[in-house]
Structure formats: C-alpha cells, structure tokens
Short mmCIF file of C-alpha atoms in Angstrom, two decimals:
data_model
loop_
_atom_site.label_atom_id
_atom_site.label_comp_id
_atom_site.label_asym_id
_atom_site.label_seq_id
_atom_site.Cartn_x
_atom_site.Cartn_y
_atom_site.Cartn_z
CA MET A 282 16.71 -10.40 7.34
CA SER A 283 13.91 -7.89 7.79
CA ASP A 284 12.68 -7.27 11.32
CA ALA A 285 9.09 -6.94 10.09
CA LYS A 286 6.68 -9.26 11.83
CA LEU A 287 3.51 -8.50 9.88
CA ILE A 288 3.18 -8.02 6.13
CA ASN A 289 0.22 -6.82 4.11
CA TYR A 290 0.15 -7.24 0.34
CA SER A 291 -2.68 -5.45 -1.42
CA THR A 292 -3.59 -4.98 -5.04
CA ALA A 293 -5.61 -2.13 -6.50
CA ASP A 294 -7.40 -2.50 -9.83
CA PHE A 295 -8.21 0.67 -11.76
CA ALA A 296 -10.66 1.03 -14.64
CA THR A 297 -8.15 2.86 -16.84
CA LYS A 298 -4.45 3.58 -17.08
CA SER A 299 -5.23 7.27 -16.53
CA ASP A 300 -7.01 6.47 -13.26
CA MET A 301 -4.00 4.48 -12.10
CA GLU A 302 -1.57 7.24 -13.05
CA LEU A 303 -3.73 9.84 -11.29
CA ALA A 304 -3.64 7.76 -8.09
CA LEU A 305 0.16 7.59 -8.29
CA TYR A 306 0.39 11.33 -8.92
CA LYS A 307 -1.88 12.12 -5.96
CA TRP A 308 0.17 9.77 -3.74
CA LYS A 309 3.40 11.54 -4.66
CA GLU A 310 1.86 14.87 -3.58
CA VAL A 311 1.36 13.63 0.01
CA ARG A 312 3.93 10.83 0.26
CA ASP A 313 6.63 12.56 2.31
CA LYS A 314 4.24 13.77 5.02
CA ILE A 315 2.31 10.51 5.26
CA MET A 316 5.39 8.29 5.24
CA GLN A 317 6.89 10.25 8.12
CA GLU A 318 3.72 9.67 10.17
CA LEU A 319 3.54 5.97 9.25
CA LYS A 320 7.18 5.31 10.09
CA ALA A 321 6.66 6.89 13.51
CA LYS A 322 3.80 4.43 14.07
CA GLY A 323 5.83 1.35 13.08
CA LEU A 324 5.67 0.99 9.29
CA MET A 325 9.07 -0.36 8.31
CA ARG A 326 8.75 -0.57 4.54
CA PHE A 327 6.28 0.41 1.84
CA THR A 328 6.68 -0.57 -1.80
CA ILE A 329 4.46 0.14 -4.82
CA LEU A 330 4.59 -2.23 -7.79
CA ARG A 331 3.11 -1.89 -11.27
CA ILE A 332 1.72 -5.32 -12.10
CA TRP A 333 2.70 -5.92 -15.72
CA ASN A 334 1.84 -9.55 -16.44
CA LYS A 335 -1.93 -9.03 -16.64
CA GLU A 336 -2.76 -7.70 -20.09
CA GLY A 337 -5.55 -5.13 -20.17
CA ILE A 338 -5.53 -4.81 -16.37
CA PHE A 339 -4.40 -1.61 -14.68
CA ARG A 340 -3.17 -2.95 -11.34
CA LEU A 341 -0.83 -1.72 -8.66
CA GLY A 342 0.59 -3.88 -5.90
CA TYR A 343 1.39 -2.52 -2.47
CA LEU A 344 3.72 -4.22 -0.01
CA PHE A 345 3.54 -3.02 3.60
CA GLU A 346 5.90 -4.29 6.30
CA TYR A 347 5.09 -3.50 9.92
CA ARG A 348 7.08 -3.90 13.11
CA ASP A 349 4.19 -5.89 14.64
CA GLU A 350 0.40 -6.14 14.80
CA SER A 351 0.18 -3.08 17.02
CA ALA A 352 2.05 -0.99 14.43
CA TYR A 353 -0.31 -2.29 11.73
CA LYS A 354 -3.34 -1.22 13.76
CA ASP A 355 -1.81 2.16 14.57
CA CYS A 356 -1.34 2.93 10.86
CA GLN A 357 -4.83 1.97 9.70
CA GLU A 358 -6.50 5.35 10.21
CA ILE A 359 -3.91 7.01 7.97
CA TRP A 360 -4.26 4.34 5.27
CA GLN A 361 -8.07 4.46 5.39
CA GLN A 362 -7.98 8.21 4.81
CA GLN A 363 -5.56 7.75 1.92
CA GLU A 364 -7.80 5.05 0.38
CA SER A 365 -10.79 7.37 0.70
CA ASN A 366 -8.86 10.11 -1.13
CA VAL A 367 -8.02 7.69 -3.97
CA GLN A 368 -11.67 6.58 -4.25
CA GLU A 369 -12.76 10.22 -4.63
CA ASN A 370 -10.80 10.56 -7.87
CA ALA A 371 -11.45 7.20 -9.51
CA PRO A 372 -13.18 3.96 -8.59
CA VAL A 373 -10.70 1.32 -7.52
CA LYS A 374 -11.07 -2.26 -6.28
CA ILE A 375 -8.65 -3.07 -3.47
CA PHE A 376 -7.85 -6.61 -2.33
CA ALA A 377 -5.78 -7.03 0.85
CA ASN A 378 -3.86 -10.07 2.11
CA ARG A 379 -2.21 -10.05 5.52
CA GLY A 380 0.33 -12.46 6.89
CA ILE A 381 2.75 -13.14 9.68
CA VAL A 382 6.34 -13.71 8.55
CA LEU A 383 7.26 -17.40 8.90
CA GLU A 384 10.43 -17.38 6.82
CA ASP A 385 12.38 -14.64 5.09
CA ASN A 386 15.22 -15.58 2.71
CA TYR A 387 17.27 -13.14 0.68
#
C-alpha cells in the first residue's frame, strides 16, 4: 500500500497534438532537476498518462501522490512555475481534482 495521504489528479487539454508533444518535450528537459526538488518537499509519486479514449482530444493526465497536505502545499510554487512555462508555449486547459486517500487496493 502506498503511504501517500493526498492525491491530485489533473488533466491538461491541448489544442493540437503538436502542442501536447511540445509540453512533454519541455518537461523532459527539466524533469530530473524538478523531480529532485519535489521529492525533497514530499512528493512521493508523479505519473503522466496519455488519455487515449477521447477521440480528437489531446489530453494528458497527471497523477501526483504527496506524503500529506503540507507536502502538497510545499510543492505548489514549483508546479505553478512549471504550469506557467507550459502556458508560454501553447494554451492549455488544466482541470485539477484533489482527494484524501480513503482506500488503496492493489
């Protein structure tokens, strides 16, 4: 069972496939540095998903698992800067959902 106490699941809708691919490319350029900082602040897991069951939609899903609410808050400045960098290159609509883990089966 994961020790994460707070989970955020966000989706990002891009206007084109190229915009989506550019965002992924830009992320890979900074990923190692940013992930090191986030892990130090309490991010336990970060996953990117390509949503494939929505035809004609260019959507990524992001799963964030945090140690606790404090870790979530501590990471927000980094994520806000990253989101700002993505928005500079291509317009994107981001929808966030946050939850507290009630049950975790796997």
